[in-house]
Amino acid sequence: MTAPFGALDLAPELEHFAVDTAAGPLTAFRVRPQGPRRGVALLVPGFTGSKEDFRLLLPLIAAHGWEVVSYSQRGQADSAAPVGIENYLLDDFAADAVTVAHEVGQGGPVHLVGHSLGGLVARAALLRSPAVFTDLTMLCSGPGGRAGAHESESALVAEHGTLAVWALDHPAGSPLTADDEFVRDRLIASSVDSILGGIRILQSTPDSTDAARATRVPTLVAHGDTDDAWPIPAQKLMAEQLGARYRVIPDAGHLPNLDNPGFTAALLDEFWASTS
């Protein structure tokens, strides 16, 4: 399987594969460690994201000895995209995460990381099948939905399609970087139903912090020091209520996996070493 978007310079060690799920095949990257494998980790991308959001982080995690996988959720980029917003409920995304975890873990426990919307999906996957996961990391994510979140994007996407989100920050004729072109092409390839379903999740997901704590699965809450997409006080309070470790990633915003991947990889390595 080859990458669908040519604008990004992807590391040669990124192995492309797909996992069959109820939605259809979901595309994924995997990087295996050079030496003995210490465990397996699964990374879940956020709103309008994809497996490529972790392209810088995956090789750095593998360098610490972990086999690591990221995947594009249903409706994202080149993954399967069922038709109809009713196919993009939180339970659907969570079921996919459990399926992918079973596949990559081969019956063993998996370290689970969810970024932003992917954090809500990862937490729902944990609640669905806690025995599958060694631990949970909520990366730049929060305790539940926020009423009115992304309301303007919802109206734009419903009327004009997925590219309307990208166009908000890229006026016609503005110069484009390779990353800009990738994000544009990814949005064009992504499902309108998936984006609208994701917005509903971000708006209406109940706070299940107590249920997550009751699983007794170790949890890490981490975010960039300038994260402006999810309120930092809410993330810190969630960590306290979870009894979780709480870490701030320096020199990073809402995408520490891209802004400061070296620090993020070391932080995850430290956490996973303590729970394995």
PDB file of N, CA, C and O in Angstrom, residues 181-241:
ATOM      1  N   GLU A 181      -0.420  21.900   1.483  1.00  0.00           N
ATOM      2  CA  GLU A 181      -0.958  21.105   0.382  1.00  0.00           C
ATOM      3  C   GLU A 181      -1.450  19.751   0.874  1.00  0.00           C
ATOM      4  O   GLU A 181      -2.488  19.256   0.425  1.00  0.00           O
ATOM      5  N   PHE A 182      -0.697  19.168   1.816  1.00  0.00           N
ATOM      6  CA  PHE A 182      -1.124  17.888   2.375  1.00  0.00           C
ATOM      7  C   PHE A 182      -2.455  18.018   3.110  1.00  0.00           C
ATOM      8  O   PHE A 182      -3.375  17.219   2.909  1.00  0.00           O
ATOM      9  N   VAL A 183      -2.563  19.033   3.966  1.00  0.00           N
ATOM     10  CA  VAL A 183      -3.803  19.219   4.720  1.00  0.00           C
ATOM     11  C   VAL A 183      -4.975  19.464   3.785  1.00  0.00           C
ATOM     12  O   VAL A 183      -6.085  18.942   3.977  1.00  0.00           O
ATOM     13  N   ARG A 184      -4.742  20.245   2.733  1.00  0.00           N
ATOM     14  CA  ARG A 184      -5.787  20.476   1.737  1.00  0.00           C
ATOM     15  C   ARG A 184      -6.228  19.172   1.079  1.00  0.00           C
ATOM     16  O   ARG A 184      -7.427  18.870   1.009  1.00  0.00           O
ATOM     17  N   ASP A 185      -5.266  18.389   0.621  1.00  0.00           N
ATOM     18  CA  ASP A 185      -5.596  17.152  -0.083  1.00  0.00           C
ATOM     19  C   ASP A 185      -6.248  16.140   0.858  1.00  0.00           C
ATOM     20  O   ASP A 185      -7.138  15.379   0.447  1.00  0.00           O
ATOM     21  N   ARG A 186      -5.816  16.148   2.105  1.00  0.00           N
ATOM     22  CA  ARG A 186      -6.418  15.237   3.083  1.00  0.00           C
ATOM     23  C   ARG A 186      -7.882  15.599   3.330  1.00  0.00           C
ATOM     24  O   ARG A 186      -8.742  14.713   3.412  1.00  0.00           O
ATOM     25  N   LEU A 187      -8.168  16.880   3.444  1.00  0.00           N
ATOM     26  CA  LEU A 187      -9.554  17.292   3.648  1.00  0.00           C
ATOM     27  C   LEU A 187     -10.427  16.966   2.441  1.00  0.00           C
ATOM     28  O   LEU A 187     -11.577  16.552   2.586  1.00  0.00           O
ATOM     29  N   ILE A 188      -9.881  17.149   1.248  1.00  0.00           N
ATOM     30  CA  ILE A 188     -10.631  16.798   0.043  1.00  0.00           C
ATOM     31  C   ILE A 188     -10.977  15.312   0.051  1.00  0.00           C
ATOM     32  O   ILE A 188     -12.091  14.903  -0.325  1.00  0.00           O
ATOM     33  N   ALA A 189     -10.026  14.480   0.506  1.00  0.00           N
ATOM     34  CA  ALA A 189     -10.235  13.031   0.521  1.00  0.00           C
ATOM     35  C   ALA A 189     -11.131  12.576   1.666  1.00  0.00           C
ATOM     36  O   ALA A 189     -11.667  11.462   1.623  1.00  0.00           O
ATOM     37  N   SER A 190     -11.285  13.403   2.688  1.00  0.00           N
ATOM     38  CA  SER A 190     -12.027  12.989   3.888  1.00  0.00           C
ATOM     39  C   SER A 190     -13.532  13.118   3.687  1.00  0.00           C
ATOM     40  O   SER A 190     -14.010  13.841   2.816  1.00  0.00           O
ATOM     41  N   SER A 191     -14.258  12.418   4.529  1.00  0.00           N
ATOM     42  CA  SER A 191     -15.715  12.341   4.429  1.00  0.00           C
ATOM     43  C   SER A 191     -16.395  13.507   5.137  1.00  0.00           C
ATOM     44  O   SER A 191     -16.067  13.824   6.282  1.00  0.00           O
ATOM     45  N   VAL A 192     -17.355  14.122   4.460  1.00  0.00           N
ATOM     46  CA  VAL A 192     -18.182  15.151   5.094  1.00  0.00           C
ATOM     47  C   VAL A 192     -18.893  14.568   6.311  1.00  0.00           C
ATOM     48  O   VAL A 192     -18.957  15.200   7.377  1.00  0.00           O
ATOM     49  N   ASP A 193     -19.426  13.365   6.172  1.00  0.00           N
ATOM     50  CA  ASP A 193     -20.142  12.733   7.290  1.00  0.00           C
ATOM     51  C   ASP A 193     -19.223  12.532   8.486  1.00  0.00           C
ATOM     52  O   ASP A 193     -19.635  12.712   9.642  1.00  0.00           O
ATOM     53  N   SER A 194     -17.965  12.160   8.224  1.00  0.00           N
ATOM     54  CA  SER A 194     -17.006  11.962   9.313  1.00  0.00           C
ATOM     55  C   SER A 194     -16.735  13.258  10.061  1.00  0.00           C
ATOM     56  O   SER A 194     -16.700  13.299  11.297  1.00  0.00           O
ATOM     57  N   ILE A 195     -16.549  14.352   9.321  1.00  0.00           N
ATOM     58  CA  ILE A 195     -16.277  15.634   9.968  1.00  0.00           C
ATOM     59  C   ILE A 195     -17.488  16.117  10.756  1.00  0.00           C
ATOM     60  O   ILE A 195     -17.360  16.565  11.908  1.00  0.00           O
ATOM     61  N   LEU A 196     -18.664  15.990  10.181  1.00  0.00           N
ATOM     62  CA  LEU A 196     -19.879  16.401  10.903  1.00  0.00           C
ATOM     63  C   LEU A 196     -20.111  15.514  12.116  1.00  0.00           C
ATOM     64  O   LEU A 196     -20.524  15.992  13.183  1.00  0.00           O
ATOM     65  N   GLY A 197     -19.843  14.223  11.990  1.00  0.00           N
ATOM     66  CA  GLY A 197     -19.964  13.331  13.137  1.00  0.00           C
ATOM     67  C   GLY A 197     -18.961  13.673  14.215  1.00  0.00           C
ATOM     68  O   GLY A 197     -19.275  13.643  15.408  1.00  0.00           O
ATOM     69  N   GLY A 198     -17.731  14.014  13.796  1.00  0.00           N
ATOM     70  CA  GLY A 198     -16.716  14.414  14.770  1.00  0.00           C
ATOM     71  C   GLY A 198     -17.111  15.671  15.520  1.00  0.00           C
ATOM     72  O   GLY A 198     -16.883  15.780  16.736  1.00  0.00           O
ATOM     73  N   ILE A 199     -17.710  16.625  14.825  1.00  0.00           N
ATOM     74  CA  ILE A 199     -18.162  17.844  15.491  1.00  0.00           C
ATOM     75  C   ILE A 199     -19.238  17.518  16.524  1.00  0.00           C
ATOM     76  O   ILE A 199     -19.224  18.061  17.640  1.00  0.00           O
ATOM     77  N   ARG A 200     -20.153  16.646  16.188  1.00  0.00           N
ATOM     78  CA  ARG A 200     -21.181  16.240  17.158  1.00  0.00           C
ATOM     79  C   ARG A 200     -20.550  15.636  18.402  1.00  0.00           C
ATOM     80  O   ARG A 200     -20.980  15.904  19.530  1.00  0.00           O
ATOM     81  N   ILE A 201     -19.523  14.810  18.203  1.00  0.00           N
ATOM     82  CA  ILE A 201     -18.838  14.197  19.342  1.00  0.00           C
ATOM     83  C   ILE A 201     -18.173  15.272  20.197  1.00  0.00           C
ATOM     84  O   ILE A 201     -18.251  15.246  21.437  1.00  0.00           O
ATOM     85  N   LEU A 202     -17.515  16.222  19.553  1.00  0.00           N
ATOM     86  CA  LEU A 202     -16.841  17.291  20.291  1.00  0.00           C
ATOM     87  C   LEU A 202     -17.824  18.200  21.029  1.00  0.00           C
ATOM     88  O   LEU A 202     -17.468  18.831  22.023  1.00  0.00           O
ATOM     89  N   GLN A 203     -19.052  18.245  20.545  1.00  0.00           N
ATOM     90  CA  GLN A 203     -20.053  19.089  21.176  1.00  0.00           C
ATOM     91  C   GLN A 203     -20.811  18.385  22.302  1.00  0.00           C
ATOM     92  O   GLN A 203     -21.234  19.043  23.266  1.00  0.00           O
ATOM     93  N   SER A 204     -21.009  17.088  22.206  1.00  0.00           N
ATOM     94  CA  SER A 204     -22.013  16.447  23.062  1.00  0.00           C
ATOM     95  C   SER A 204     -21.543  15.249  23.879  1.00  0.00           C
ATOM     96  O   SER A 204     -22.350  14.671  24.617  1.00  0.00           O
ATOM     97  N   THR A 205     -20.270  14.869  23.787  1.00  0.00           N
ATOM     98  CA  THR A 205     -19.812  13.699  24.539  1.00  0.00           C
ATOM     99  C   THR A 205     -19.873  13.963  26.043  1.00  0.00           C
ATOM    100  O   THR A 205     -19.304  14.946  26.526  1.00  0.00           O
ATOM    101  N   PRO A 206     -20.542  13.097  26.807  1.00  0.00           N
ATOM    102  CA  PRO A 206     -20.599  13.279  28.260  1.00  0.00           C
ATOM    103  C   PRO A 206     -19.221  13.105  28.901  1.00  0.00           C
ATOM    104  O   PRO A 206     -18.366  12.390  28.373  1.00  0.00           O
ATOM    105  N   ASP A 207     -19.033  13.745  30.018  1.00  0.00           N
ATOM    106  CA  ASP A 207     -17.811  13.587  30.803  1.00  0.00           C
ATOM    107  C   ASP A 207     -17.836  12.204  31.461  1.00  0.00           C
ATOM    108  O   ASP A 207     -18.702  11.923  32.283  1.00  0.00           O
ATOM    109  N   SER A 208     -16.896  11.342  31.075  1.00  0.00           N
ATOM    110  CA  SER A 208     -16.840  10.002  31.668  1.00  0.00           C
ATOM    111  C   SER A 208     -15.553   9.813  32.474  1.00  0.00           C
ATOM    112  O   SER A 208     -15.011   8.708  32.556  1.00  0.00           O
ATOM    113  N   THR A 209     -15.072  10.893  33.068  1.00  0.00           N
ATOM    114  CA  THR A 209     -13.852  10.841  33.861  1.00  0.00           C
ATOM    115  C   THR A 209     -13.965   9.828  34.991  1.00  0.00           C
ATOM    116  O   THR A 209     -13.045   9.036  35.232  1.00  0.00           O
ATOM    117  N   ASP A 210     -15.085   9.817  35.691  1.00  0.00           N
ATOM    118  CA  ASP A 210     -15.247   8.897  36.811  1.00  0.00           C
ATOM    119  C   ASP A 210     -15.205   7.450  36.346  1.00  0.00           C
ATOM    120  O   ASP A 210     -14.598   6.589  37.001  1.00  0.00           O
ATOM    121  N   ALA A 211     -15.847   7.174  35.209  1.00  0.00           N
ATOM    122  CA  ALA A 211     -15.842   5.812  34.686  1.00  0.00           C
ATOM    123  C   ALA A 211     -14.435   5.387  34.270  1.00  0.00           C
ATOM    124  O   ALA A 211     -14.023   4.242  34.485  1.00  0.00           O
ATOM    125  N   ALA A 212     -13.684   6.312  33.676  1.00  0.00           N
ATOM    126  CA  ALA A 212     -12.314   5.996  33.277  1.00  0.00           C
ATOM    127  C   ALA A 212     -11.446   5.725  34.501  1.00  0.00           C
ATOM    128  O   ALA A 212     -10.641   4.783  34.515  1.00  0.00           O
ATOM    129  N   ARG A 213     -11.623   6.520  35.544  1.00  0.00           N
ATOM    130  CA  ARG A 213     -10.838   6.294  36.769  1.00  0.00           C
ATOM    131  C   ARG A 213     -11.190   4.950  37.388  1.00  0.00           C
ATOM    132  O   ARG A 213     -10.315   4.252  37.910  1.00  0.00           O
ATOM    133  N   ALA A 214     -12.447   4.566  37.288  1.00  0.00           N
ATOM    134  CA  ALA A 214     -12.889   3.304  37.896  1.00  0.00           C
ATOM    135  C   ALA A 214     -12.254   2.084  37.239  1.00  0.00           C
ATOM    136  O   ALA A 214     -12.197   1.005  37.844  1.00  0.00           O
ATOM    137  N   THR A 215     -11.747   2.226  36.004  1.00  0.00           N
ATOM    138  CA  THR A 215     -11.073   1.092  35.364  1.00  0.00           C
ATOM    139  C   THR A 215      -9.738   0.786  36.020  1.00  0.00           C
ATOM    140  O   THR A 215      -9.190  -0.302  35.827  1.00  0.00           O
ATOM    141  N   ARG A 216      -9.185   1.767  36.735  1.00  0.00           N
ATOM    142  CA  ARG A 216      -7.884   1.642  37.395  1.00  0.00           C
ATOM    143  C   ARG A 216      -6.737   1.470  36.391  1.00  0.00           C
ATOM    144  O   ARG A 216      -5.641   1.032  36.748  1.00  0.00           O
ATOM    145  N   VAL A 217      -7.008   1.795  35.130  1.00  0.00           N
ATOM    146  CA  VAL A 217      -5.956   1.776  34.119  1.00  0.00           C
ATOM    147  C   VAL A 217      -5.126   3.057  34.256  1.00  0.00           C
ATOM    148  O   VAL A 217      -5.689   4.152  34.280  1.00  0.00           O
ATOM    149  N   PRO A 218      -3.809   2.965  34.371  1.00  0.00           N
ATOM    150  CA  PRO A 218      -2.983   4.167  34.530  1.00  0.00           C
ATOM    151  C   PRO A 218      -3.187   5.143  33.375  1.00  0.00           C
ATOM    152  O   PRO A 218      -3.299   4.740  32.216  1.00  0.00           O
ATOM    153  N   THR A 219      -3.218   6.434  33.720  1.00  0.00           N
ATOM    154  CA  THR A 219      -3.519   7.454  32.722  1.00  0.00           C
ATOM    155  C   THR A 219      -2.513   8.600  32.805  1.00  0.00           C
ATOM    156  O   THR A 219      -2.082   8.986  33.891  1.00  0.00           O
ATOM    157  N   LEU A 220      -2.167   9.113  31.644  1.00  0.00           N
ATOM    158  CA  LEU A 220      -1.347  10.314  31.516  1.00  0.00           C
ATOM    159  C   LEU A 220      -2.157  11.370  30.779  1.00  0.00           C
ATOM    160  O   LEU A 220      -2.769  11.078  29.740  1.00  0.00           O
ATOM    161  N   VAL A 221      -2.181  12.589  31.304  1.00  0.00           N
ATOM    162  CA  VAL A 221      -2.774  13.736  30.623  1.00  0.00           C
ATOM    163  C   VAL A 221      -1.628  14.689  30.282  1.00  0.00           C
ATOM    164  O   VAL A 221      -0.878  15.097  31.171  1.00  0.00           O
ATOM    165  N   ALA A 222      -1.489  15.002  28.996  1.00  0.00           N
ATOM    166  CA  ALA A 222      -0.393  15.872  28.569  1.00  0.00           C
ATOM    167  C   ALA A 222      -0.885  16.812  27.475  1.00  0.00           C
ATOM    168  O   ALA A 222      -1.797  16.475  26.709  1.00  0.00           O
ATOM    169  N   HIS A 223      -0.277  17.982  27.403  1.00  0.00           N
ATOM    170  CA  HIS A 223      -0.634  18.953  26.364  1.00  0.00           C
ATOM    171  C   HIS A 223       0.518  19.908  26.134  1.00  0.00           C
ATOM    172  O   HIS A 223       1.436  20.037  26.965  1.00  0.00           O
ATOM    173  N   GLY A 224       0.505  20.590  25.001  1.00  0.00           N
ATOM    174  CA  GLY A 224       1.496  21.608  24.730  1.00  0.00           C
ATOM    175  C   GLY A 224       1.323  22.808  25.636  1.00  0.00           C
ATOM    176  O   GLY A 224       0.201  23.116  26.081  1.00  0.00           O
ATOM    177  N   ASP A 225       2.403  23.514  25.893  1.00  0.00           N
ATOM    178  CA  ASP A 225       2.327  24.641  26.833  1.00  0.00           C
ATOM    179  C   ASP A 225       1.524  25.811  26.281  1.00  0.00           C
ATOM    180  O   ASP A 225       1.087  26.679  27.037  1.00  0.00           O
ATOM    181  N   THR A 226       1.291  25.824  24.965  1.00  0.00           N
ATOM    182  CA  THR A 226       0.463  26.883  24.382  1.00  0.00           C
ATOM    183  C   THR A 226      -0.750  26.304  23.647  1.00  0.00           C
ATOM    184  O   THR A 226      -1.249  26.919  22.688  1.00  0.00           O
ATOM    185  N   ASP A 227      -1.212  25.138  24.083  1.00  0.00           N
ATOM    186  CA  ASP A 227      -2.400  24.526  23.460  1.00  0.00           C
ATOM    187  C   ASP A 227      -3.561  25.509  23.528  1.00  0.00           C
ATOM    188  O   ASP A 227      -3.989  25.920  24.605  1.00  0.00           O
ATOM    189  N   ASP A 228      -4.073  25.887  22.356  1.00  0.00           N
ATOM    190  CA  ASP A 228      -5.165  26.853  22.322  1.00  0.00           C
ATOM    191  C   ASP A 228      -6.452  26.248  21.763  1.00  0.00           C
ATOM    192  O   ASP A 228      -7.422  26.969  21.508  1.00  0.00           O
ATOM    193  N   ALA A 229      -6.464  24.920  21.577  1.00  0.00           N
ATOM    194  CA  ALA A 229      -7.646  24.276  21.005  1.00  0.00           C
ATOM    195  C   ALA A 229      -8.513  23.597  22.058  1.00  0.00           C
ATOM    196  O   ALA A 229      -9.702  23.387  21.834  1.00  0.00           O
ATOM    197  N   TRP A 230      -7.896  23.246  23.186  1.00  0.00           N
ATOM    198  CA  TRP A 230      -8.663  22.643  24.272  1.00  0.00           C
ATOM    199  C   TRP A 230      -8.256  23.350  25.554  1.00  0.00           C
ATOM    200  O   TRP A 230      -7.070  23.434  25.846  1.00  0.00           O
ATOM    201  N   PRO A 231      -9.197  23.881  26.326  1.00  0.00           N
ATOM    202  CA  PRO A 231      -8.822  24.695  27.494  1.00  0.00           C
ATOM    203  C   PRO A 231      -7.860  23.958  28.426  1.00  0.00           C
ATOM    204  O   PRO A 231      -8.149  22.861  28.897  1.00  0.00           O
ATOM    205  N   ILE A 232      -6.715  24.570  28.680  1.00  0.00           N
ATOM    206  CA  ILE A 232      -5.713  23.945  29.538  1.00  0.00           C
ATOM    207  C   ILE A 232      -6.239  23.717  30.957  1.00  0.00           C
ATOM    208  O   ILE A 232      -5.999  22.650  31.540  1.00  0.00           O
ATOM    209  N   PRO A 233      -6.972  24.663  31.574  1.00  0.00           N
ATOM    210  CA  PRO A 233      -7.496  24.387  32.921  1.00  0.00           C
ATOM    211  C   PRO A 233      -8.380  23.141  32.962  1.00  0.00           C
ATOM    212  O   PRO A 233      -8.366  22.392  33.961  1.00  0.00           O
ATOM    213  N   ALA A 234      -9.164  22.897  31.911  1.00  0.00           N
ATOM    214  CA  ALA A 234     -10.017  21.711  31.874  1.00  0.00           C
ATOM    215  C   ALA A 234      -9.179  20.443  31.800  1.00  0.00           C
ATOM    216  O   ALA A 234      -9.528  19.416  32.410  1.00  0.00           O
ATOM    217  N   GLN A 235      -8.065  20.493  31.074  1.00  0.00           N
ATOM    218  CA  GLN A 235      -7.195  19.318  30.983  1.00  0.00           C
ATOM    219  C   GLN A 235      -6.528  19.036  32.339  1.00  0.00           C
ATOM    220  O   GLN A 235      -6.422  17.883  32.763  1.00  0.00           O
ATOM    221  N   LYS A 236      -6.094  20.097  32.993  1.00  0.00           N
ATOM    222  CA  LYS A 236      -5.442  19.918  34.296  1.00  0.00           C
ATOM    223  C   LYS A 236      -6.429  19.385  35.330  1.00  0.00           C
ATOM    224  O   LYS A 236      -6.107  18.470  36.108  1.00  0.00           O
ATOM    225  N   LEU A 237      -7.652  19.913  35.333  1.00  0.00           N
ATOM    226  CA  LEU A 237      -8.669  19.432  36.260  1.00  0.00           C
ATOM    227  C   LEU A 237      -9.012  17.978  35.979  1.00  0.00           C
ATOM    228  O   LEU A 237      -9.181  17.173  36.909  1.00  0.00           O
ATOM    229  N   MET A 238      -9.103  17.606  34.710  1.00  0.00           N
ATOM    230  CA  MET A 238      -9.376  16.220  34.360  1.00  0.00           C
ATOM    231  C   MET A 238      -8.290  15.307  34.911  1.00  0.00           C
ATOM    232  O   MET A 238      -8.585  14.222  35.444  1.00  0.00           O
ATOM    233  N   ALA A 239      -7.048  15.718  34.798  1.00  0.00           N
ATOM    234  CA  ALA A 239      -5.951  14.907  35.326  1.00  0.00           C
ATOM    235  C   ALA A 239      -6.103  14.702  36.824  1.00  0.00           C
ATOM    236  O   ALA A 239      -5.910  13.590  37.347  1.00  0.00           O
ATOM    237  N   GLU A 240      -6.453  15.765  37.537  1.00  0.00           N
ATOM    238  CA  GLU A 240      -6.637  15.653  38.984  1.00  0.00           C
ATOM    239  C   GLU A 240      -7.774  14.693  39.315  1.00  0.00           C
ATOM    240  O   GLU A 240      -7.658  13.854  40.217  1.00  0.00           O
ATOM    241  N   GLN A 241      -8.880  14.794  38.579  1.00  0.00           N
ATOM    242  CA  GLN A 241     -10.032  13.939  38.850  1.00  0.00           C
ATOM    243  C   GLN A 241      -9.771  12.490  38.477  1.00  0.00           C
ATOM    244  O   GLN A 241     -10.333  11.572  39.080  1.00  0.00           O
TER     245      GLN A 241
END
